[in-house]
Coordinates of C-alpha atoms in Angstrom, one line a residue:
M27 CA 130.8 111.2 171.4
T28 CA 133.5 108.6 173.0
S29 CA 134.4 105.1 170.9
R30 CA 134.1 102.4 172.2
T31 CA 135.0 98.7 171.4
R32 CA 132.1 95.9 170.1
T33 CA 132.9 92.5 172.2
G34 CA 130.9 89.2 171.9
A35 CA 130.3 86.2 169.5
G36 CA 129.2 86.8 166.6
V37 CA 126.4 84.9 165.9
I38 CA 122.9 85.4 164.0
G39 CA 120.6 87.0 161.4
A40 CA 120.0 87.0 157.9
L41 CA 116.3 87.2 155.8
A42 CA 115.3 86.7 152.2
G43 CA 112.9 87.5 149.2
V44 CA 109.7 86.6 150.0
V45 CA 108.5 87.1 146.5
A46 CA 109.3 84.8 143.8
L47 CA 111.1 82.3 145.9
A48 CA 109.8 78.8 145.3
G49 CA 109.5 75.8 147.8
V50 CA 106.2 76.0 149.8
A51 CA 104.6 73.0 149.8
V52 CA 101.4 72.7 148.4
A53 CA 99.3 69.9 149.4
P54 CA 99.6 67.3 146.9
A55 CA 95.8 66.5 146.1
A56 CA 94.9 70.1 145.1
Q57 CA 91.1 70.0 143.4
A58 CA 90.1 71.7 140.3
A59 CA 87.7 74.5 141.6
T60 CA 83.9 73.6 140.2
G61 CA 83.4 77.8 141.0
C62 CA 85.3 80.5 142.3
A63 CA 85.0 84.6 143.0
V64 CA 87.9 86.9 143.0
T65 CA 87.8 90.3 144.3
Y66 CA 90.9 92.3 143.9
T67 CA 91.2 96.0 145.0
T68 CA 94.1 98.3 145.3
N69 CA 95.6 101.5 147.2
D70 CA 97.6 103.4 144.3
W71 CA 100.4 105.8 144.7
P72 CA 102.7 107.2 142.3
G73 CA 105.1 104.7 140.9
G74 CA 103.3 101.8 143.4
F75 CA 100.1 100.0 144.7
T76 CA 99.2 97.8 147.5
A77 CA 96.8 95.0 145.8
A78 CA 94.2 93.1 148.5
I79 CA 93.0 89.9 146.7
T80 CA 90.0 87.7 148.5
I81 CA 89.0 84.6 147.1
Q82 CA 86.2 82.6 147.6
N83 CA 85.4 79.3 146.4
L84 CA 81.8 78.2 145.0
G85 CA 82.4 75.0 144.6
S86 CA 83.6 71.9 146.2
A87 CA 86.1 71.9 148.8
I88 CA 90.0 72.3 148.1
N89 CA 93.2 71.6 149.8
G90 CA 95.8 73.2 148.3
W91 CA 95.5 75.9 145.6
S92 CA 97.5 78.1 142.9
L93 CA 95.8 81.4 141.4
G94 CA 96.9 82.8 138.2
F95 CA 96.3 86.0 136.8
A96 CA 97.5 88.4 134.2
F97 CA 98.6 92.1 134.5
P98 CA 97.3 94.2 131.6
A99 CA 100.3 96.8 131.6
S100 CA 103.8 95.9 130.6
G101 CA 105.0 98.3 133.9
Q102 CA 103.0 95.9 136.3
K103 CA 105.4 94.0 138.7
V104 CA 104.6 92.4 142.6
D105 CA 107.4 93.8 144.5
T106 CA 106.2 91.3 147.9
G107 CA 103.9 89.2 148.6
W108 CA 102.1 87.6 152.1
S109 CA 99.9 85.3 152.7
A110 CA 101.0 83.3 149.6
T111 CA 104.1 83.0 147.1
F112 CA 104.0 85.0 144.3
S113 CA 106.2 84.2 141.1
Q114 CA 105.5 86.3 137.9
S115 CA 106.8 85.5 134.3
G116 CA 106.3 88.6 132.1
Q117 CA 103.3 89.8 132.9
N118 CA 101.2 86.4 134.2
V119 CA 101.2 85.9 138.1
T120 CA 101.0 82.9 140.1
A121 CA 99.9 83.0 144.0
T122 CA 100.2 79.6 145.2
N123 CA 99.0 78.9 148.8
V124 CA 101.0 78.3 152.1
D125 CA 101.0 75.9 154.6
Y126 CA 98.5 77.3 156.4
N127 CA 95.4 78.4 154.1
A128 CA 95.9 75.1 152.0
A129 CA 91.9 73.7 152.3
I130 CA 89.2 76.6 151.4
A131 CA 85.8 75.1 152.6
T132 CA 82.6 75.6 150.4
G133 CA 81.8 78.8 150.6
A134 CA 84.8 80.1 152.6
S135 CA 87.5 82.7 151.6
V136 CA 90.9 83.4 151.8
S137 CA 92.7 87.0 151.7
I138 CA 96.5 87.4 150.1
G139 CA 97.9 90.4 148.9
F140 CA 100.8 92.3 147.4
N141 CA 102.9 95.3 147.1
G142 CA 103.4 95.7 143.6
S143 CA 105.1 98.6 141.1
W144 CA 103.9 100.1 137.8
S145 CA 104.9 102.3 135.2
G146 CA 102.5 104.0 132.9
S147 CA 99.1 102.5 134.4
N148 CA 98.5 100.2 137.0
P149 CA 95.1 98.9 135.3
K150 CA 93.5 96.1 137.2
P151 CA 93.7 92.5 135.9
A152 CA 90.6 90.9 133.3
S153 CA 90.6 87.4 135.0
F154 CA 91.6 85.2 137.7
T155 CA 91.7 81.3 137.4
L156 CA 91.6 79.0 140.5
N157 CA 93.4 75.4 139.7
G158 CA 93.1 76.1 136.2
V159 CA 89.0 77.5 136.5
T160 CA 88.2 81.0 135.3
C161 CA 86.5 82.7 138.4
T162 CA 83.4 84.4 137.8
G163 CA 83.5 86.5 140.8
S164 CA 83.3 90.6 141.0
V165 CA 87.4 92.6 140.1
T166 CA 87.4 95.6 141.4
T167 CA 90.0 98.2 142.3
S168 CA 89.9 101.4 143.8
S169 CA 90.1 104.7 142.0
P170 CA 93.2 106.6 141.9
S171 CA 94.6 108.2 144.9
P172 CA 97.6 110.6 145.6
T173 CA 100.5 109.2 147.7
P174 CA 98.7 108.1 151.1
T175 CA 100.9 108.9 154.3
P176 CA 100.0 106.5 157.3
S177 CA 100.7 107.6 160.3
P178 CA 104.4 106.2 161.8
S179 CA 104.7 103.1 164.5
P180 CA 105.1 104.2 168.2
S181 CA 108.1 103.1 169.6
A182 CA 107.2 99.6 171.5
T183 CA 106.1 100.1 175.2
P184 CA 107.8 101.0 177.4
S185 CA 110.0 103.0 174.8
P186 CA 108.9 106.7 174.9
S187 CA 107.1 107.4 171.7
P188 CA 109.5 110.2 169.3
S189 CA 108.9 113.3 169.9
A190 CA 109.0 114.6 166.0
T191 CA 106.5 112.5 164.1
P192 CA 108.3 110.6 160.5
T193 CA 106.0 110.9 157.7
R194 CA 105.3 106.9 156.4
S195 CA 105.4 106.2 152.7
P196 CA 103.0 103.6 151.5
S197 CA 103.7 100.2 152.4
P198 CA 101.8 96.6 152.9
S199 CA 99.0 95.8 154.8
P200 CA 98.6 91.9 155.4
S201 CA 95.5 90.9 155.6
P202 CA 94.1 89.4 159.0
S203 CA 94.8 86.3 160.2
P204 CA 94.2 84.1 157.3
T205 CA 90.2 82.5 156.9
G206 CA 90.3 79.2 157.9
G207 CA 92.9 78.4 159.1
K208 CA 94.8 79.4 162.6
P209 CA 98.0 81.3 163.3
T210 CA 101.4 79.8 163.4
V211 CA 102.2 81.4 166.5
A212 CA 99.6 83.0 169.1
A213 CA 100.2 83.6 173.2
D214 CA 96.5 83.4 174.0
G215 CA 96.9 79.6 172.7
T216 CA 94.6 79.8 169.7
G217 CA 97.5 79.0 167.2
T218 CA 99.9 75.9 166.6
Y219 CA 102.7 77.3 168.8
R220 CA 102.5 79.9 172.1
T221 CA 105.8 81.2 171.3
V222 CA 107.7 82.2 168.0
Q223 CA 110.7 80.2 168.7
A224 CA 108.9 77.2 169.3
A225 CA 107.9 77.4 166.0
I226 CA 111.3 78.3 164.4
D227 CA 112.1 74.6 167.0
A228 CA 109.6 72.9 165.0
V229 CA 111.3 73.7 161.3
A230 CA 113.1 70.7 160.3
S231 CA 117.0 71.4 160.2
G232 CA 118.3 71.8 156.3
N233 CA 115.2 73.2 155.3
S234 CA 115.0 73.5 151.6
S235 CA 111.9 75.3 150.5
R236 CA 110.2 78.3 152.3
K237 CA 108.7 77.7 155.6
V238 CA 106.2 81.1 156.4
I239 CA 105.7 81.4 160.5
T240 CA 102.3 84.0 161.1
I241 CA 101.9 85.4 164.3
K242 CA 99.2 86.6 165.3
P243 CA 99.2 90.3 167.2
G244 CA 100.3 90.4 170.2
T245 CA 103.5 91.1 172.5
Y246 CA 106.2 88.3 172.5
R247 CA 108.4 88.9 175.1
E248 CA 111.2 86.3 173.9
I249 CA 114.6 86.2 172.5
V250 CA 114.2 84.4 169.1
T251 CA 116.9 82.4 167.1
I252 CA 116.6 81.6 163.1
P253 CA 119.7 79.5 162.9
A254 CA 122.3 79.1 159.9
N255 CA 120.9 75.5 159.4
K256 CA 117.2 76.6 159.0
P257 CA 117.2 79.0 155.9
Y258 CA 114.0 80.0 154.0
I259 CA 111.6 80.9 157.1
T260 CA 109.5 84.0 156.7
L261 CA 108.0 85.8 160.6
Q262 CA 104.8 87.3 158.7
G263 CA 103.0 89.6 161.5
L264 CA 99.0 88.8 160.9
G265 CA 98.0 92.6 161.9
S266 CA 97.3 95.8 159.9
S267 CA 100.4 97.2 161.0
P268 CA 103.6 96.2 162.0
G269 CA 103.0 97.7 165.4
D270 CA 100.4 94.6 166.0
V271 CA 102.9 92.1 166.7
V272 CA 106.1 92.9 168.5
I273 CA 108.6 90.3 169.9
V274 CA 110.6 92.3 172.0
N275 CA 113.2 92.0 175.0
N276 CA 115.5 93.9 177.3
H277 CA 119.0 92.5 176.9
Y278 CA 122.0 94.6 177.0
A279 CA 125.8 94.0 176.0
G280 CA 127.3 94.6 179.7
G281 CA 125.2 91.9 181.0
N282 CA 125.3 89.4 177.8
G283 CA 128.9 89.1 177.0
G284 CA 129.1 91.8 174.9
T285 CA 127.2 94.4 171.9
F286 CA 126.6 91.3 169.6
N287 CA 124.9 89.0 172.1
S288 CA 122.7 91.7 173.6
A289 CA 119.6 91.5 170.7
T290 CA 116.5 90.7 170.9
A291 CA 116.3 88.2 167.1
F292 CA 119.1 86.9 165.9
V293 CA 118.8 85.6 162.4
N294 CA 121.4 83.0 160.7
G295 CA 119.3 81.4 158.4
H296 CA 119.8 82.9 154.5
D297 CA 116.9 83.6 152.4
S298 CA 114.7 84.4 155.9
A299 CA 112.1 87.2 155.4
L300 CA 110.6 89.2 158.4
T301 CA 107.3 91.1 157.4
N302 CA 104.8 93.4 158.9
L303 CA 105.8 93.1 162.3
T304 CA 108.2 94.8 165.2
I305 CA 111.8 93.7 167.0
S306 CA 112.4 95.5 169.6
N307 CA 115.0 96.0 172.6
D308 CA 113.2 98.1 175.4
Y309 CA 116.1 98.0 177.6
V310 CA 116.6 101.8 178.7
E311 CA 120.1 103.1 177.3
D312 CA 120.7 105.5 180.5
G313 CA 124.5 106.6 179.8
S314 CA 125.4 106.3 183.8
T315 CA 127.1 103.1 182.5
V316 CA 129.1 102.1 179.8
N317 CA 128.5 99.2 178.1
Q318 CA 124.9 99.9 177.6
Q319 CA 124.5 99.0 173.7
A320 CA 121.2 97.0 173.3
V321 CA 120.8 95.6 170.0
A322 CA 117.2 94.9 168.4
L323 CA 118.3 92.5 165.6
N324 CA 121.3 90.9 164.9
L325 CA 121.6 90.0 161.2
N326 CA 124.2 87.7 160.0
A327 CA 122.9 85.5 156.9
D328 CA 122.8 86.5 152.8
R329 CA 120.1 87.7 151.1
A330 CA 117.8 89.1 153.8
V331 CA 114.7 90.5 153.3
L332 CA 112.6 92.7 155.7
S333 CA 109.6 94.2 154.5
N334 CA 107.0 96.9 156.8
V335 CA 109.1 96.2 160.0
R336 CA 109.9 98.6 162.9
L337 CA 113.1 98.1 164.7
L338 CA 113.2 100.0 167.9
G339 CA 116.1 100.6 170.2
D340 CA 118.5 103.2 171.5
Q341 CA 122.7 102.8 170.8
D342 CA 122.9 100.0 168.0
T343 CA 119.8 99.0 167.0
F344 CA 120.2 97.0 163.5
L345 CA 123.6 95.3 163.3
I346 CA 124.3 94.0 159.7
N347 CA 127.3 91.6 159.8
D348 CA 130.0 91.4 157.6
S349 CA 128.2 88.1 155.2
A350 CA 124.8 89.8 155.0
R351 CA 123.1 91.4 152.4
A352 CA 120.0 93.0 153.6
Y353 CA 117.1 94.4 151.3
V354 CA 115.1 97.0 154.0
K355 CA 111.8 97.9 152.1
S356 CA 109.0 100.6 153.3
S357 CA 109.9 100.0 157.4
Y358 CA 111.0 102.4 160.0
I359 CA 114.2 102.2 162.4
E360 CA 114.8 104.2 165.5
G361 CA 117.4 104.5 167.8
T362 CA 120.7 107.2 169.3
V363 CA 123.9 106.0 168.5
D364 CA 125.4 104.1 165.7
F365 CA 121.8 102.7 164.9
I366 CA 122.2 101.5 161.8
F367 CA 125.8 99.5 161.7
G368 CA 127.6 96.5 160.9
G369 CA 130.4 95.2 158.3
G370 CA 127.9 94.1 156.0
T371 CA 126.2 95.5 153.1
A372 CA 122.3 97.0 153.2
V373 CA 119.8 98.9 151.2
L374 CA 117.2 100.8 153.1
D375 CA 114.6 101.9 150.2
D376 CA 111.6 103.9 150.9
C377 CA 112.2 103.9 154.8
D378 CA 112.0 106.2 157.8
I379 CA 115.3 107.0 160.3
Y380 CA 114.3 108.2 163.7
E381 CA 117.0 109.9 165.9
K382 CA 115.1 110.2 169.0
R383 CA 118.2 111.7 171.0
S384 CA 117.3 115.4 171.7
S385 CA 121.3 116.0 171.4
G386 CA 121.8 113.3 168.6
A387 CA 124.5 111.4 167.3
P388 CA 125.6 109.7 164.1
I389 CA 123.0 107.1 162.7
T390 CA 125.6 104.6 161.0
A391 CA 128.5 102.9 162.0
A392 CA 129.9 101.1 159.0
R393 CA 132.7 98.3 158.9
T394 CA 133.0 98.0 155.2
D395 CA 136.1 95.8 154.2
A396 CA 138.4 97.6 152.0
A397 CA 137.6 94.7 149.4
K398 CA 134.2 95.4 149.1
T399 CA 132.7 98.0 147.2
Y400 CA 129.3 98.2 148.9
G401 CA 128.2 98.8 152.6
F402 CA 124.9 101.1 153.0
L403 CA 122.8 102.4 150.6
V404 CA 119.7 104.8 152.4
Y405 CA 118.1 105.4 149.3
R406 CA 114.8 107.3 148.7
S407 CA 114.4 107.5 152.4
R408 CA 112.9 109.9 154.9
I409 CA 115.7 111.1 157.9
T410 CA 114.3 113.0 160.7
G411 CA 114.9 113.6 164.6
A412 CA 114.0 115.0 168.1
T413 CA 115.8 118.4 167.3
G414 CA 117.4 120.3 164.7
N415 CA 120.9 120.7 163.5
T416 CA 122.3 117.4 166.3
T417 CA 122.3 114.5 163.7
Q418 CA 125.0 113.0 161.7
L419 CA 124.7 110.6 158.9
G420 CA 127.5 108.3 160.1
R421 CA 130.7 107.8 161.6
P422 CA 133.5 105.0 160.4
W423 CA 133.7 101.8 162.6
G424 CA 136.2 100.7 160.1
P425 CA 138.9 102.5 158.3
D426 CA 137.3 101.8 154.8
A427 CA 133.2 102.2 155.9
Q428 CA 131.0 102.6 152.5
V429 CA 127.8 104.6 153.4
L430 CA 125.5 106.7 150.5
Y431 CA 122.6 108.6 151.1
R432 CA 120.9 108.8 147.7
E433 CA 118.0 110.8 146.9
S434 CA 116.4 110.9 150.1
S435 CA 115.2 113.6 152.2
L436 CA 116.9 114.7 154.6
S437 CA 115.3 117.0 157.3
S438 CA 116.6 119.8 159.7
T439 CA 118.3 117.5 162.1
I440 CA 121.0 116.9 159.9
K441 CA 123.6 118.7 161.2
T442 CA 124.7 120.4 158.1
S443 CA 127.6 122.1 158.6
Q444 CA 129.5 118.7 159.6
P445 CA 126.8 115.5 158.9
W446 CA 130.0 113.2 159.0
T447 CA 132.3 112.4 162.3
D448 CA 135.5 110.4 163.1
M449 CA 135.4 107.1 165.1
S450 CA 138.4 104.9 167.2
G451 CA 141.2 106.6 165.4
N452 CA 138.9 106.3 162.0
S453 CA 138.8 109.6 160.1
W454 CA 135.4 110.2 158.3
K455 CA 137.7 111.7 155.5
N456 CA 139.3 108.5 154.4
A457 CA 136.5 106.8 154.2
R458 CA 133.9 106.1 151.7
F459 CA 131.0 108.6 152.2
F460 CA 128.8 110.2 150.0
E461 CA 125.9 111.7 149.4
Y462 CA 123.8 111.9 145.8
R463 CA 120.9 114.2 144.8
N464 CA 119.5 114.3 148.9
T465 CA 116.9 117.5 149.4
G466 CA 115.3 119.1 152.5
A467 CA 116.7 121.5 155.1
G468 CA 119.5 119.0 155.9
A469 CA 120.6 118.7 152.6
T470 CA 123.3 121.4 152.1
V471 CA 126.7 121.1 150.6
N472 CA 129.8 122.0 151.7
S473 CA 133.3 120.9 151.9
N474 CA 132.6 118.9 154.5
R475 CA 129.9 116.6 152.3
P476 CA 131.4 114.8 149.5
Q477 CA 128.7 114.8 146.4
M478 CA 128.7 111.4 143.9
S479 CA 128.8 112.5 140.7
D480 CA 126.1 111.2 137.8
S481 CA 128.5 108.9 136.4
Q482 CA 129.8 107.7 139.7
A483 CA 126.1 107.1 140.9
A484 CA 125.2 104.9 138.2
N485 CA 127.1 102.2 140.0
Y486 CA 125.4 102.5 143.0
T487 CA 121.7 101.9 142.5
P488 CA 119.9 99.3 144.9
Q489 CA 120.5 96.4 142.2
K490 CA 124.3 96.7 142.2
Y491 CA 124.5 97.0 145.7
L492 CA 122.9 93.5 146.5
A493 CA 123.7 91.9 143.3
G494 CA 126.9 89.9 144.6
S495 CA 128.6 86.9 143.0
D496 CA 125.2 85.6 142.2
G497 CA 122.9 88.1 140.9
W498 CA 120.4 88.5 143.3
N499 CA 117.4 90.8 143.4
P500 CA 115.4 91.1 145.4
I501 CA 113.9 94.4 144.0
G502 CA 113.0 92.9 140.0

């Protein structure tokens, strides 16, 4: 594999926590509901669950609402929510409307939901209040079930589907377009805007509160940029899976000013979030010319959260720049060469990572600064590929690159004898590359596979990777 230099202006990105972020404007004239019904159902798996909540207004029309409930068990927790802003204090949870579903007419309903975690047990809440009024409707929950195994999302057209299908873990399943409202973005004209960029452009500069941009299922062929002066933006797909909303383009390094400028999505505003959608660069890298790198997501700002997202590309799919901290949860990332790369800090938690090139290549190319303790953590994730014994865990774009694969399943696609390799004169042996308690056919141990000790691993948790100087903890 020949080395290469990435050029171009380092613009872009950053996403942020969806849960427990205050600032969604509630309509000032929120009335008390004179009657309400709530249906609460869950899909459980060991240690986690997805909750779907339907709120029906049985009283006078309201404009602006807050739903309250208490978890019966102390180990229950909201992790990531959609169609509402969730906050939790102890066992008490509050869900507040977002702008598109503030109004609930008499007899109308609104659907919201969240991904949660639990320890010990996961009993249903006993009661709910809507604007302070106790709801009388049904409260139900599904029977406990084994860990579901949803089918992985295929590559966006025209990218070919992987020949080997990764196994997906449970991930958020947001409800369809909310009742009584319309999406922010819809390509067919049924939303407020036809393009994602138009909706972002409409957000005021210096925005200080959460702005949720909902996107109707469809394909949006455009270049999307969230500027640095527009923080707290959430892009939320309204489909039943992340493959229903696809933001896609086909720029590449050779024709667009270098690798950094080739992305489909540039996310610069801090505390932004992406959920339940796909970002794809469908430029076909055939290897016949140089400078064919084509980035899907270029992430440049701090405190970014990606949940239930697909990132699709070939070489250099996902760029995490130096200033970014990113928490990527229950998502799918595919590519060919160095498709998770950069100098930022990222935790990939419960993700599926797929090497789609039959000849294999390195997955990561970190450029961690020597002064930074943490680079990339692949945590409790699944690594698969198109062929066996061909894929490498990574190579050092910078001499002090830091990457840890922790408690993850490494399939037979991993090149077991030599899973790390050199890059651009940087030796993998001098980089900070480690594995810890991985499993699977590709998780053998030899002298070319540095293993982290238990005592070291205590300081390399997801929380420690992301804490920084401000104590950021999107995990809870």
